[in-house]
Structures are given as C-alpha cells and as structure tokens.
Short mmCIF file of C-alpha atoms and ligand atoms in Angstrom, two decimals:
data_model
loop_
_atom_site.label_atom_id
_atom_site.label_comp_id
_atom_site.label_asym_id
_atom_site.label_seq_id
_atom_site.Cartn_x
_atom_site.Cartn_y
_atom_site.Cartn_z
CA MET A 1 -21.71 279.66 -86.51
CA GLY A 2 -21.16 281.30 -89.88
CA ARG A 3 -23.39 283.04 -92.37
CA ALA A 4 -26.02 281.23 -94.45
CA PHE A 5 -27.17 282.10 -97.97
CA LEU A 6 -29.69 280.61 -100.35
CA TYR A 7 -27.22 280.89 -103.24
CA VAL A 8 -23.42 281.00 -103.12
CA ILE A 9 -21.17 281.52 -106.13
CA LEU A 10 -17.65 280.24 -105.50
CA GLY A 11 -15.27 282.30 -107.67
CA GLY A 12 -15.57 285.91 -108.76
CA GLY A 13 -14.63 285.90 -112.44
CA VAL A 14 -16.54 286.24 -115.68
CA ALA A 15 -19.10 283.50 -115.03
CA ALA A 16 -19.81 284.84 -111.52
CA GLY A 17 -20.57 288.33 -112.87
CA TYR A 18 -22.97 287.06 -115.52
CA ALA A 19 -24.64 284.73 -113.04
CA ALA A 20 -25.18 287.63 -110.60
CA LEU A 21 -26.83 289.74 -113.29
CA GLU A 22 -29.08 286.83 -114.29
CA PHE A 23 -30.13 286.27 -110.65
CA THR A 24 -31.23 289.91 -110.39
CA LYS A 25 -33.05 289.78 -113.72
CA ARG A 26 -35.00 286.73 -112.56
CA GLY A 27 -35.62 288.29 -109.16
CA ILE A 28 -33.82 287.55 -105.92
CA SER A 29 -34.24 289.16 -102.52
CA HIS A 30 -31.56 291.09 -100.65
CA GLY A 31 -29.27 288.79 -98.67
CA GLU A 32 -29.98 285.66 -100.72
CA LEU A 33 -26.82 285.66 -102.88
CA CYS A 34 -23.16 285.67 -101.86
CA ILE A 35 -20.09 285.67 -104.14
CA ILE A 36 -16.78 284.53 -102.66
CA SER A 37 -13.65 285.40 -104.61
CA GLU A 38 -9.94 285.20 -104.07
CA GLU A 39 -9.55 288.34 -106.17
CA PRO A 40 -9.80 291.70 -104.38
CA VAL A 41 -12.20 293.24 -106.95
CA PRO A 42 -15.69 292.30 -108.16
CA PRO A 43 -16.01 290.30 -111.40
CA TYR A 44 -14.49 291.85 -114.53
CA GLU A 45 -14.13 290.97 -118.20
CA ARG A 46 -10.91 288.91 -118.09
CA PRO A 47 -10.24 289.19 -121.87
CA ALA A 48 -9.39 292.89 -121.37
CA LEU A 49 -6.20 291.90 -119.50
CA SER A 50 -4.33 290.82 -122.63
CA LYS A 51 -5.77 293.56 -124.84
CA GLY A 52 -6.95 297.04 -123.72
CA PHE A 53 -5.24 296.76 -120.32
CA LEU A 54 -1.80 296.46 -121.94
CA LEU A 55 -2.11 299.41 -124.34
CA PRO A 56 0.50 302.16 -123.91
CA GLU A 57 -2.08 304.91 -124.62
CA ALA A 58 -5.36 305.22 -122.69
CA PRO A 59 -5.23 301.68 -121.28
CA ALA A 60 -8.41 300.09 -119.94
CA ARG A 61 -8.60 300.21 -116.13
CA LEU A 62 -11.25 299.18 -113.64
CA PRO A 63 -14.00 300.08 -113.07
CA SER A 64 -14.44 300.44 -116.86
CA PHE A 65 -14.41 296.69 -117.63
CA HIS A 66 -16.40 295.12 -114.83
CA THR A 67 -18.82 292.49 -116.10
CA CYS A 68 -21.11 292.60 -117.96
CA VAL A 69 -19.90 295.32 -120.39
CA GLY A 70 -18.41 292.66 -122.69
CA ALA A 71 -21.90 291.57 -123.69
CA ASN A 72 -23.18 295.17 -123.87
CA GLU A 73 -25.02 294.70 -120.59
CA GLU A 74 -24.97 296.61 -117.33
CA ARG A 75 -21.61 297.32 -115.66
CA LEU A 76 -21.68 295.73 -112.21
CA THR A 77 -19.67 298.02 -109.95
CA PRO A 78 -19.27 297.48 -106.17
CA LYS A 79 -22.18 299.92 -105.77
CA TRP A 80 -24.39 297.71 -107.98
CA TYR A 81 -23.83 294.67 -105.75
CA LYS A 82 -24.61 296.75 -102.68
CA GLU A 83 -27.80 298.14 -104.20
CA HIS A 84 -28.95 294.61 -105.09
CA GLY A 85 -28.20 293.23 -101.65
CA ILE A 86 -25.56 290.81 -102.99
CA GLU A 87 -22.84 289.97 -100.48
CA LEU A 88 -19.33 290.16 -101.93
CA VAL A 89 -16.66 288.32 -99.96
CA LEU A 90 -13.53 289.48 -101.77
CA GLY A 91 -9.84 288.70 -101.32
CA SER A 92 -10.90 285.45 -99.70
CA ARG A 93 -9.74 282.05 -100.88
CA VAL A 94 -12.06 279.16 -100.10
CA LYS A 95 -9.95 276.46 -98.45
CA SER A 96 -12.42 273.61 -98.35
CA VAL A 97 -15.97 272.69 -99.30
CA ASP A 98 -18.19 270.00 -97.82
CA VAL A 99 -20.91 269.30 -100.38
CA ARG A 100 -22.69 266.86 -98.06
CA ARG A 101 -23.02 269.48 -95.32
CA LYS A 102 -23.37 272.32 -97.87
CA THR A 103 -20.67 274.44 -96.28
CA LEU A 104 -17.54 276.29 -97.38
CA LEU A 105 -14.60 277.33 -95.26
CA THR A 106 -12.84 280.57 -96.21
CA GLY A 107 -9.19 281.46 -95.68
CA SER A 108 -10.15 283.75 -92.80
CA GLY A 109 -11.78 280.82 -91.02
CA GLU A 110 -15.41 281.71 -91.71
CA THR A 111 -17.90 278.93 -92.47
CA ILE A 112 -20.50 279.89 -95.07
CA SER A 113 -23.43 277.62 -95.81
CA TYR A 114 -25.64 277.44 -98.91
CA LYS A 115 -28.74 275.78 -100.28
CA VAL A 116 -27.41 275.94 -103.85
CA LEU A 117 -23.76 276.34 -104.84
CA ILE A 118 -22.46 277.51 -108.23
CA ILE A 119 -18.82 276.60 -108.80
CA ALA A 120 -17.18 279.28 -110.96
CA THR A 121 -13.55 278.81 -109.97
CA GLY A 122 -12.19 279.04 -113.53
CA ALA A 123 -8.64 277.90 -114.06
CA ARG A 124 -5.04 278.56 -113.10
CA ALA A 125 -2.08 279.14 -115.40
CA LEU A 126 0.21 276.13 -115.78
CA LYS A 127 3.65 276.84 -114.32
CA LEU A 128 7.01 276.15 -115.97
CA GLU A 129 7.94 274.09 -112.91
CA GLU A 130 5.29 271.57 -114.01
CA PHE A 131 7.48 271.02 -117.09
CA GLY A 132 10.65 270.76 -115.02
CA VAL A 133 11.92 274.34 -115.52
CA LYS A 134 12.74 276.51 -112.47
CA GLY A 135 12.47 280.30 -112.27
CA SER A 136 8.76 281.26 -112.37
CA ASP A 137 9.26 283.40 -109.27
CA SER A 138 12.00 285.54 -110.89
CA GLU A 139 11.14 289.21 -110.76
CA ASN A 140 10.87 289.61 -114.57
CA VAL A 141 8.90 286.43 -115.37
CA CYS A 142 5.18 286.91 -115.74
CA TYR A 143 2.06 284.79 -116.28
CA LEU A 144 -1.29 286.33 -117.21
CA ARG A 145 -4.45 285.12 -115.52
CA ASP A 146 -5.67 287.89 -113.25
CA LEU A 147 -5.47 291.62 -112.56
CA ALA A 148 -2.38 291.27 -110.35
CA ASP A 149 -0.54 289.49 -113.19
CA ALA A 150 -1.61 292.18 -115.67
CA ASN A 151 -0.38 294.97 -113.38
CA ARG A 152 2.91 293.11 -113.03
CA LEU A 153 3.27 292.86 -116.80
CA VAL A 154 2.58 296.59 -117.24
CA ASN A 155 5.28 297.38 -114.63
CA LEU A 156 7.71 295.01 -116.33
CA MET A 157 7.16 296.66 -119.71
CA GLU A 158 7.69 300.09 -118.15
CA SER A 159 10.89 298.94 -116.41
CA CYS A 160 12.72 298.04 -119.64
CA PRO A 161 11.50 300.20 -122.55
CA GLY A 162 12.61 298.80 -125.89
CA GLY A 163 14.00 295.70 -124.14
CA ASN A 164 13.91 292.05 -125.18
CA ALA A 165 10.66 290.28 -124.38
CA ILE A 166 10.55 286.50 -124.71
CA VAL A 167 7.09 284.99 -125.00
CA ILE A 168 6.90 281.31 -124.07
CA GLY A 169 3.92 279.56 -125.69
CA GLY A 170 2.20 279.99 -129.03
CA GLY A 171 -1.42 279.85 -127.89
CA TYR A 172 -3.91 282.61 -127.05
CA ILE A 173 -1.86 284.28 -124.31
CA GLY A 174 1.32 284.08 -126.38
CA MET A 175 -0.26 285.62 -129.47
CA GLU A 176 -2.18 288.38 -127.69
CA CYS A 177 0.70 289.30 -125.37
CA ALA A 178 3.25 289.30 -128.21
CA ALA A 179 1.07 291.82 -130.07
CA SER A 180 0.69 294.00 -126.95
CA LEU A 181 4.43 293.87 -126.21
CA VAL A 182 5.24 295.00 -129.77
CA ILE A 183 2.70 297.82 -129.50
CA ASN A 184 4.67 298.82 -126.38
CA ARG A 185 7.82 298.91 -128.57
CA MET A 186 9.49 295.89 -127.05
CA SER A 187 11.62 293.56 -129.16
CA VAL A 188 9.61 290.32 -129.11
CA THR A 189 10.56 286.68 -129.72
CA MET A 190 7.95 283.92 -129.43
CA VAL A 191 9.10 280.41 -128.51
CA PHE A 192 6.84 277.38 -128.78
CA PRO A 193 7.14 273.64 -129.42
CA GLU A 194 4.74 273.27 -132.35
CA GLU A 195 5.39 273.87 -136.03
CA HIS A 196 3.05 276.84 -136.08
CA CYS A 197 1.20 279.19 -133.74
CA MET A 198 -2.26 278.47 -132.29
CA ALA A 199 -1.85 274.77 -133.05
CA ARG A 200 -5.04 273.86 -131.16
CA LEU A 201 -7.18 275.78 -133.66
CA PHE A 202 -5.34 277.18 -136.68
CA THR A 203 -4.48 275.20 -139.80
CA PRO A 204 -0.90 275.66 -141.10
CA LYS A 205 -2.27 278.01 -143.79
CA ILE A 206 -4.16 280.20 -141.32
CA ALA A 207 -1.19 280.23 -138.92
CA SER A 208 1.15 281.23 -141.73
CA PHE A 209 -0.92 284.36 -142.40
CA TYR A 210 -0.74 285.48 -138.75
CA GLU A 211 2.94 284.62 -138.39
CA GLU A 212 3.80 286.69 -141.49
CA PHE A 213 1.70 289.55 -140.16
CA TYR A 214 3.47 289.36 -136.78
CA LYS A 215 6.87 289.26 -138.53
CA SER A 216 5.94 292.42 -140.43
CA LYS A 217 5.44 294.03 -137.00
CA GLY A 218 8.88 292.86 -135.86
CA VAL A 219 8.02 289.66 -133.93
CA LYS A 220 10.55 286.82 -134.28
CA PHE A 221 9.54 283.16 -134.06
CA VAL A 222 11.53 280.26 -132.63
CA LYS A 223 9.44 277.16 -133.32
CA GLY A 224 9.75 273.45 -132.60
CA THR A 225 11.64 273.86 -129.33
CA ILE A 226 11.01 274.61 -125.68
CA LEU A 227 12.64 276.37 -122.81
CA SER A 228 15.18 274.28 -120.89
CA SER A 229 16.41 276.80 -118.29
CA PHE A 230 16.87 280.47 -117.39
CA ASP A 231 20.11 282.33 -116.65
CA ILE A 232 19.30 284.22 -113.45
CA ASP A 233 21.54 286.98 -112.03
CA SER A 234 22.35 287.61 -108.36
CA ASN A 235 19.30 289.94 -108.07
CA GLY A 236 16.95 287.12 -109.05
CA LYS A 237 16.40 288.51 -112.55
CA VAL A 238 16.31 286.37 -115.68
CA THR A 239 18.97 287.58 -118.13
CA ALA A 240 18.66 284.85 -120.77
CA VAL A 241 16.36 282.06 -121.86
CA ASN A 242 18.08 278.80 -122.78
CA LEU A 243 16.31 276.56 -125.25
CA ARG A 244 16.40 272.81 -125.70
CA ASP A 245 17.82 273.25 -129.23
CA GLY A 246 20.97 274.67 -127.60
CA SER A 247 20.35 278.33 -128.43
CA SER A 248 20.06 281.15 -125.92
CA LEU A 249 18.06 284.38 -126.12
CA PRO A 250 18.83 287.52 -124.07
CA ALA A 251 15.80 288.52 -122.00
CA ASP A 252 14.61 291.61 -120.11
CA THR A 253 11.06 290.32 -119.69
CA VAL A 254 9.57 286.82 -120.02
CA VAL A 255 5.85 286.21 -120.50
CA VAL A 256 4.65 282.63 -120.10
CA GLY A 257 1.39 281.26 -121.57
CA ILE A 258 1.61 277.47 -121.64
CA GLY A 259 -1.98 276.52 -120.94
CA ILE A 260 -4.26 276.19 -117.93
CA ARG A 261 -5.72 273.66 -115.51
CA PRO A 262 -9.28 274.05 -114.22
CA ASN A 263 -9.59 274.72 -110.46
CA THR A 264 -11.33 271.50 -109.44
CA SER A 265 -9.20 270.45 -106.46
CA LEU A 266 -11.76 271.46 -103.79
CA PHE A 267 -14.19 268.95 -105.26
CA GLU A 268 -12.02 265.96 -106.07
CA GLY A 269 -13.53 262.92 -104.35
CA GLN A 270 -16.81 264.80 -103.81
CA LEU A 271 -18.13 265.40 -107.34
CA THR A 272 -17.76 263.47 -110.60
CA LEU A 273 -15.02 264.86 -112.82
CA GLU A 274 -14.69 264.38 -116.59
CA LYS A 275 -12.11 265.63 -119.11
CA GLY A 276 -10.37 267.61 -116.38
CA GLY A 277 -13.49 269.52 -115.36
CA ILE A 278 -16.54 269.10 -113.14
CA LYS A 279 -19.04 266.98 -115.00
CA VAL A 280 -22.44 268.63 -115.33
CA ASN A 281 -25.66 267.85 -117.18
CA GLY A 282 -27.54 270.09 -119.64
CA LYS A 283 -28.74 272.22 -116.72
CA MET A 284 -25.12 272.72 -115.54
CA GLN A 285 -25.91 270.57 -112.50
CA SER A 286 -23.13 268.38 -111.09
CA SER A 287 -23.32 264.88 -109.64
CA ASN A 288 -24.61 266.57 -106.45
CA SER A 289 -28.00 268.10 -107.24
CA SER A 290 -27.37 271.21 -105.06
CA VAL A 291 -24.13 272.03 -106.86
CA TYR A 292 -23.81 273.58 -110.33
CA ALA A 293 -20.62 274.34 -112.28
CA VAL A 294 -20.11 276.95 -115.01
CA GLY A 295 -17.36 278.51 -117.12
CA ASP A 296 -13.84 277.11 -117.58
CA VAL A 297 -14.26 274.55 -114.79
CA ALA A 298 -17.36 272.80 -116.21
CA THR A 299 -17.45 269.84 -118.60
CA PHE A 300 -20.91 270.01 -120.16
CA PRO A 301 -22.79 268.23 -122.94
CA VAL A 302 -22.30 270.16 -126.18
CA LYS A 303 -25.44 269.12 -128.04
CA VAL A 304 -24.18 270.07 -131.51
CA PHE A 305 -21.22 267.70 -131.12
CA GLY A 306 -23.12 264.99 -129.25
CA GLU A 307 -20.40 264.82 -126.58
CA SER A 308 -19.20 266.58 -123.45
CA ARG A 309 -16.51 269.23 -123.62
CA ARG A 310 -14.80 271.69 -121.33
CA LEU A 311 -14.36 275.07 -123.03
CA GLU A 312 -11.97 277.85 -122.01
CA HIS A 313 -13.61 280.89 -123.58
CA VAL A 314 -15.53 283.88 -122.36
CA ASP A 315 -18.73 283.40 -124.37
CA SER A 316 -19.20 279.94 -122.93
CA ALA A 317 -18.54 281.26 -119.39
CA ARG A 318 -21.17 283.97 -119.82
CA LYS A 319 -23.83 281.73 -121.36
CA SER A 320 -23.29 278.68 -119.15
CA ALA A 321 -23.60 280.95 -116.09
CA ARG A 322 -26.88 282.42 -117.30
CA HIS A 323 -28.19 278.97 -118.13
CA ALA A 324 -27.34 277.59 -114.70
CA VAL A 325 -29.16 280.45 -112.97
CA GLY A 326 -32.19 279.91 -115.20
CA ALA A 327 -32.16 276.20 -114.36
CA ILE A 328 -31.77 276.88 -110.62
CA MET A 329 -34.62 279.38 -110.46
CA GLU A 330 -37.05 277.88 -112.98
CA GLN A 331 -36.16 274.19 -113.06
CA ASN A 332 -39.06 273.05 -115.22
CA GLN A 333 -39.10 275.88 -117.73
CA VAL A 334 -35.45 275.80 -118.71
CA GLY A 335 -34.34 273.13 -121.16
CA GLU A 336 -30.92 271.68 -121.82
CA PHE A 337 -28.05 274.08 -122.56
CA ASP A 338 -27.72 274.13 -126.35
CA TYR A 339 -24.46 275.92 -126.98
CA LEU A 340 -22.54 276.54 -130.19
CA PRO A 341 -18.86 276.99 -129.24
CA PHE A 342 -17.60 280.46 -130.16
CA PHE A 343 -14.00 281.68 -129.90
CA TYR A 344 -12.50 284.98 -131.06
CA SER A 345 -9.40 287.12 -130.82
CA ARG A 346 -8.35 290.64 -131.74
CA VAL A 347 -4.71 291.61 -132.26
CA PHE A 348 -3.22 294.67 -134.00
CA THR A 349 -5.79 295.55 -136.70
CA LEU A 350 -6.80 291.91 -137.11
CA SER A 351 -9.88 290.19 -135.78
CA TRP A 352 -11.20 286.66 -136.20
CA GLN A 353 -14.13 284.55 -135.06
CA PHE A 354 -14.57 280.79 -134.95
CA TYR A 355 -17.74 278.75 -134.44
CA GLY A 356 -18.25 275.04 -133.89
CA ASP A 357 -15.58 272.35 -134.05
CA ASN A 358 -12.25 272.25 -135.91
CA ALA A 359 -12.52 268.57 -136.80
CA GLY A 360 -12.56 266.76 -140.12
CA ASP A 361 -11.46 268.04 -143.54
CA VAL A 362 -10.57 271.70 -144.00
CA VAL A 363 -11.47 273.96 -146.87
CA HIS A 364 -9.91 277.43 -147.05
CA PHE A 365 -11.42 280.38 -148.85
CA GLY A 366 -10.93 284.10 -149.46
CA ASP A 367 -8.02 286.49 -149.69
CA PHE A 368 -5.05 285.30 -147.61
CA SER A 369 -2.98 288.30 -148.69
CA GLY A 370 -4.58 290.56 -146.10
CA GLY A 371 -8.26 290.65 -146.98
CA THR A 372 -11.17 288.65 -145.64
CA PHE A 373 -10.43 284.92 -145.50
CA GLY A 374 -11.55 281.85 -143.66
CA ALA A 375 -11.96 278.11 -143.42
CA TYR A 376 -14.68 275.52 -143.06
CA TRP A 377 -14.33 272.15 -141.35
CA VAL A 378 -16.37 269.31 -142.83
CA ARG A 379 -16.94 266.04 -140.98
CA ASN A 380 -19.14 263.15 -142.13
CA SER A 381 -20.25 265.33 -145.09
CA HIS A 382 -21.57 268.12 -142.84
CA LEU A 383 -20.24 271.56 -142.02
CA VAL A 384 -19.10 271.47 -138.38
CA GLY A 385 -16.80 274.50 -138.00
CA SER A 386 -16.20 277.93 -139.51
CA PHE A 387 -13.39 280.46 -139.13
CA LEU A 388 -13.37 283.98 -140.52
CA GLU A 389 -10.77 286.77 -140.35
CA GLY A 390 -11.74 290.35 -141.16
CA GLY A 391 -15.46 289.72 -141.58
CA THR A 392 -18.35 292.15 -141.15
CA LYS A 393 -20.94 291.72 -138.40
CA GLU A 394 -23.34 290.19 -140.95
CA GLU A 395 -20.68 287.79 -142.25
CA TYR A 396 -19.85 286.58 -138.74
CA GLU A 397 -23.55 286.10 -138.07
CA ALA A 398 -23.83 284.13 -141.32
CA ILE A 399 -21.00 281.68 -140.43
CA ALA A 400 -22.44 281.24 -136.94
CA LYS A 401 -25.88 280.46 -138.31
CA ALA A 402 -24.58 278.13 -141.01
CA THR A 403 -22.41 276.22 -138.52
CA ARG A 404 -25.30 275.72 -136.14
CA LEU A 405 -27.44 274.32 -138.96
CA LYS A 406 -24.70 271.80 -139.88
CA PRO A 407 -25.75 271.73 -143.58
CA ALA A 408 -24.79 268.78 -145.77
CA VAL A 409 -21.70 269.30 -147.91
CA GLU A 410 -21.71 266.89 -150.85
CA ASP A 411 -18.87 268.45 -152.78
CA VAL A 412 -15.94 269.96 -150.89
CA ALA A 413 -14.51 271.51 -154.10
CA GLU A 414 -17.81 273.32 -154.63
CA LEU A 415 -17.75 274.55 -150.99
CA GLU A 416 -14.26 275.92 -151.60
CA ARG A 417 -15.44 277.66 -154.78
CA GLN A 418 -18.42 279.24 -153.02
CA GLY A 419 -16.32 280.31 -150.00
CA LEU A 420 -18.07 282.80 -147.74
CA GLY A 421 -21.00 282.79 -150.17
CA PHE A 422 -21.90 279.30 -148.92
CA ALA A 423 -22.54 280.51 -145.36
CA VAL A 424 -24.35 283.63 -146.53
CA THR A 425 -26.84 281.62 -148.60
CA VAL A 426 -27.44 278.67 -146.22
P1 FAD B 1 -12.43 283.07 -114.26
O1 FAD B 1 -12.86 284.29 -115.01
O2 FAD B 1 -11.01 282.67 -114.32
O3 FAD B 1 -12.83 283.30 -112.73
C1 FAD B 1 -12.51 282.37 -111.73
C2 FAD B 1 -12.55 283.08 -110.41
O4 FAD B 1 -12.55 282.15 -109.35
C3 FAD B 1 -11.36 284.00 -110.14
O5 FAD B 1 -11.83 285.21 -109.64
C4 FAD B 1 -10.55 283.24 -109.11
O6 FAD B 1 -9.78 284.07 -108.28
C5 FAD B 1 -11.67 282.59 -108.33
N1 FAD B 1 -11.27 281.42 -107.54
C6 FAD B 1 -10.69 280.27 -107.96
N2 FAD B 1 -10.51 279.42 -106.93
C7 FAD B 1 -10.99 280.03 -105.82
C8 FAD B 1 -11.08 279.68 -104.45
N3 FAD B 1 -10.65 278.50 -103.98
N4 FAD B 1 -11.62 280.59 -103.60
C9 FAD B 1 -12.07 281.79 -104.02
N5 FAD B 1 -12.02 282.16 -105.31
C10 FAD B 1 -11.48 281.31 -106.20
N6 FAD B 1 -11.74 284.11 -123.88
C11 FAD B 1 -12.29 284.51 -125.07
O7 FAD B 1 -13.23 283.87 -125.54
N7 FAD B 1 -11.83 285.61 -125.73
C12 FAD B 1 -10.78 286.33 -125.27
O8 FAD B 1 -10.36 287.29 -125.91
C13 FAD B 1 -10.16 285.92 -124.05
N8 FAD B 1 -9.11 286.61 -123.55
C14 FAD B 1 -8.53 286.20 -122.40
C15 FAD B 1 -7.44 286.91 -121.90
C16 FAD B 1 -6.80 286.50 -120.75
C17 FAD B 1 -5.62 287.26 -120.24
C18 FAD B 1 -7.26 285.35 -120.05
C19 FAD B 1 -6.56 284.89 -118.80
C20 FAD B 1 -8.36 284.64 -120.53
C21 FAD B 1 -9.01 285.07 -121.70
N9 FAD B 1 -10.11 284.39 -122.21
C22 FAD B 1 -10.69 284.79 -123.38
C23 FAD B 1 -10.69 283.26 -121.48
C24 FAD B 1 -11.82 283.74 -120.57
O9 FAD B 1 -11.41 284.88 -119.87
C25 FAD B 1 -12.20 282.62 -119.61
O10 FAD B 1 -12.75 281.57 -120.38
C26 FAD B 1 -13.21 283.11 -118.57
O11 FAD B 1 -12.65 284.10 -117.76
C27 FAD B 1 -13.70 281.94 -117.73
O12 FAD B 1 -14.57 282.45 -116.77
P2 FAD B 1 -14.73 281.74 -115.34
O13 FAD B 1 -15.64 282.59 -114.55
O14 FAD B 1 -15.01 280.31 -115.55
O15 FAD B 1 -13.27 281.80 -114.69
P1 NAD B 2 -3.25 277.69 -124.88
O1 NAD B 2 -3.75 276.34 -124.56
O2 NAD B 2 -3.99 278.55 -125.82
O3 NAD B 2 -1.77 277.58 -125.45
C1 NAD B 2 -0.78 276.89 -124.76
C2 NAD B 2 0.48 276.92 -125.59
O4 NAD B 2 1.54 276.55 -124.74
C3 NAD B 2 0.55 275.94 -126.74
O5 NAD B 2 0.08 276.52 -127.91
C4 NAD B 2 2.02 275.65 -126.83
O6 NAD B 2 2.59 276.48 -127.82
C5 NAD B 2 2.58 276.08 -125.52
N1 NAD B 2 3.29 275.05 -124.75
C6 NAD B 2 2.77 273.93 -124.22
N2 NAD B 2 3.72 273.29 -123.52
C7 NAD B 2 4.85 274.04 -123.58
C8 NAD B 2 6.14 273.94 -123.04
N3 NAD B 2 6.51 272.90 -122.28
N4 NAD B 2 7.02 274.92 -123.31
C9 NAD B 2 6.67 275.95 -124.07
N5 NAD B 2 5.45 276.12 -124.60
C10 NAD B 2 4.55 275.17 -124.35
O7 NAD B 2 -3.07 278.40 -123.46
P2 NAD B 2 -2.66 279.90 -123.10
O8 NAD B 2 -2.20 280.62 -124.30
O9 NAD B 2 -1.77 279.80 -121.93
O10 NAD B 2 -4.03 280.53 -122.65
C11 NAD B 2 -4.53 280.28 -121.35
C12 NAD B 2 -6.03 280.34 -121.33
O11 NAD B 2 -6.50 281.63 -121.60
C13 NAD B 2 -6.71 279.41 -122.31
O12 NAD B 2 -7.80 278.84 -121.66
C14 NAD B 2 -7.22 280.33 -123.37
O13 NAD B 2 -8.40 279.83 -123.97
C15 NAD B 2 -7.48 281.60 -122.60
N6 NAD B 2 -7.35 282.77 -123.46
C16 NAD B 2 -8.22 282.90 -124.48
C17 NAD B 2 -8.12 283.97 -125.31
C18 NAD B 2 -9.08 284.09 -126.44
O14 NAD B 2 -9.99 283.29 -126.52
N7 NAD B 2 -8.91 285.08 -127.32
C19 NAD B 2 -7.13 284.93 -125.10
C20 NAD B 2 -6.25 284.76 -124.04
C21 NAD B 2 -6.38 283.67 -123.22
#
C-alpha cells in the first residue's frame, strides 16, 4: 500500500512550481497535493541556468530563483511547501505510470495514487550519440538542462580559465551559453549546421545583427557543418573537436545544445500523442480525463493559429500550468486556453521579445546598427508575428497587443515604412 493524493504533479520544474502556487491561490487542503521530481530541489526558474547562474560575479544561486520569482510572484522555498501542506517527493524518478489504475511507481519502489494527475515532465536534452557521435560522457563535455548540468558547466569554466570553449548548436542554449562563456573570458567558437544562428526563429538579417555583435565580443562562428568526432585523451578528456568539413578545433570545454525531446515515454501507448507531445484540449486535459499535461511536454490548441503546437518556452509553461489548475478546480468556469506564444532572450546588453508566429512574409524595421529594431511576419494579409530588440516595456506591450489582434495588412511597404509605429497605433 502506498500513499494516495487528490492531486499529483509528475515533474518538478517550472510548470510544477506555477501549478502549485495556483492550487494554493484557489484553495487546497493540507495533504491533497504531491509533487514528484527527479531533481533534488523544489521547482526553480530554469531560464536562470544559462544566464545569471553562469555569471562570474555574484552569480544567481538557489534559493534566490525558485519559482515563481520569474513572474514577480511569491518565491516557493521548501518552507513554503511545508507550510502549505504540499508533499514534495524529491530526487525520485517515476519509473512507470498506470493511467487506468491511477497509480505511479517511483524509483524507490513506492506506489503513489492520484485522482487527478498533471504531467509536467518537460524535456531532455538531445545527445550527440543520437546523431552518431560518441563522447557525451567525457569529463569536459556538458549539456545544459538542469541544476546539475549548470554546476558542471561552472566547474568546467573554472577548471580552464581563458581556455577554448566549443559550443555545438546555434539555438537558444548555444547563443546564451556562448555569451556566458565569453563573459567568463573563455575563447569561444560556435559550430552549427545552418547558415545562420537561431534558424528556427531569426531571419538572416536579424541573425546577422547578433552574429556581428557576438563577433565584436570575440566569438568565432563555424557555420554549415557539424561535429563528426572528438579527440579524447587517455584521461577521458576531449582535446579537439573534429568537424565534418575536415577541420579540427582545439577544445578545453565543449557545451552542447542541439535541441530537446519531450519526456513522454511513460505515457506512450496510454495517452494520445501529437507532434511529439501529449495531446491535450483547451483545458490542458489529455485523452484520459483524469490526466492533464502542461509545459514543454504538452501539445495544445493554440487558438490564434487555429492549430495545435508544442512550445518549449517558460511563459507557456507558467500559463499552461495555471490554466490546467483552473480547469481542474473550476471545470465549468474556466474556458479554453487562449495563449499568444511569447519567446524572449537576454544576452550581453541585448534583449529581445517575440510574439505570435514566424510564418509568412517578413518586414524588417528600425535601426539594425545597434538601436531598436524588429520584424513583422504577415500571412494571408494579417499580422501574425512580431519581433523587437531593444524595446521599452511599452513597446513590447504594443507589439504583443498588435500581434494578438492580428490586424489586416493591405500594404506591406506601408507596414515597413511605419515600423514600430504600426504596433503602437493599432
Ligand atoms: P521543466 O522545467 O524541464 O521540468 C520538468 C521536470 O520534470 C524536471 O524537474 C525533471 O527532472 C522532471 N521529470 C522528468 N521526468 C521525470 C520522471 N520520470 N520522474 C520524476 N521527475 C521527472 N524559456 C524561455 O522562454 N526563456 C528563457 O530564457 C529560457 N531559458 C532557458 C534556459 C535553459 C538552460 C533551459 C534548459 C531552458 C530555458 N527555457 C527558456 C525553456 C524553459 O525553461 C522551459 O520551457 C520550461 O522549463 C518548461 O517547463 P516544464 O515544467 O514543462 O519542464
Ligand atoms: P534549439 O532547438 O533552440 O536549437 C538546436 C540547435 O541545434 C539548432 O539551432 C542547430 O543549430 C543545432 N543542431 C541540430 N542538429 C545538430 C547537429 N547534428 N550537430 C550540431 N548542431 C546541431 O535547442 P537548444 O538550443 O538545445 O535549446 C534547448 C531547449 O531549451 C529548447 O527547448 C529551447 O527553447 C530552450 N531554451 C530556451 C531559451 C529561451 O527561450 N531564451 C533559452 C535556453 C534554452
């Protein structure tokens, strides 16, 4: 016989923290909620790991960035969970789930049962081995998904001051880690297969601005090729990175950010999956009515696009978690999740925000020489996406509002001429 809870959250990341806060706001009794997490600490703001956590001066450390400080809400420390009667089962990997019986089996052999389950298992970093390259377990190769990875990266940076850091991947992790490594005075080279960085979101023109900025900080770029192998010494340390184009780069530290896969495996064959995630409806409810999914692992209907998507960003994790809890506790009063996708990043002195969808024709505007600049995406004669670098709070609010309204755009040349002014006056 194991323990039984009314609500169980499987996973202890961003979405779990925001869901816990929402449960307490809506009113739960002591002993009703349990969070089970593989990580040894309560939920924290994962974005800090590639930013404040890696700073050489006054780095961010727990407990300062427990959820929900990222949304200017209460900081949920271990004491907070205790005071609210929320059971934290930490450092415990769930090995199997039986959604028919409504039970979970933890790594320590405990069976925990639930009335309602929220899946918040997030995602795992893709490994080089999945692309046919060996060496991920070398002592100076690092991924970045959780606190243990971030601590490892800090130790690696400290072990070879001024050394050569090779960053594999030109996405979010690659860009944010490259900036942090440079700030730590490492000599950084980024390697990625595309023609420009952040290929999933940036246009060539936007990417060119960031690449030039990075170069001015000393970052080197090797584009259009991928890693083929590592040279590894007798101590198990990578000494060089060999690329498919035949070149070789000396390496003291290697940071890998080549994408993620949502953690769905416990539910394959039990719940409906879609686009790599757990398919949920507008109440974040899966194909089993007692099971909800939120955050990186959920594929949900994005009303503004009229189709389902799986998003991998913190704002969507926070808001989908809150929505699920609202739907669980007040079924009839909570409508469909109506979410406008929002992504952002901060590196060096730069900061950008993006809202909506990067589909259709692109119009650039503003000062690409280091001032405020941006882009709009127009599809079927309507604004569907907006990007802005270096904006003020009001300007970001204006592009968010304009994108949600999806105004008609008759004349793309006129939109280009108006630039940011278009969003401000919508
Ligand atoms: P996670 O936060 O990943 O949490 C999942 C949790 O589930 C983890 O605690 C994991 O250990 C646990 N778990 C998984 N499987 C099991 C199991 N079987 N048993 C027990 N526990 C399990 N997004 C942005 O929008 N802006 C940013 O600046 C930004 N920066 C980021 C920086 C880094 C380094 C990373 C890795 C991500 C960043 N993201 C950012 C993305 C954002 O952090 C994620 O979208 C968000 O964390 C997703 O929340 P989640 O709760 O779904 O998953
Ligand atoms: P990503 O999807 O952003 O980028 C993956 C990159 O891997 C691609 O851009 C490509 O350059 C590279 N790549 C793909 N296959 C490769 C190969 N075989 N060899 C070399 N490079 C290859 O994923 P990520 O950067 O790993 O980020 C992981 C997750 O963390 C994502 O979900 C991301 O959204 C999240 N994250 C978000 C932020 C943010 O929103 N600011 C910051 C950090 C991390």
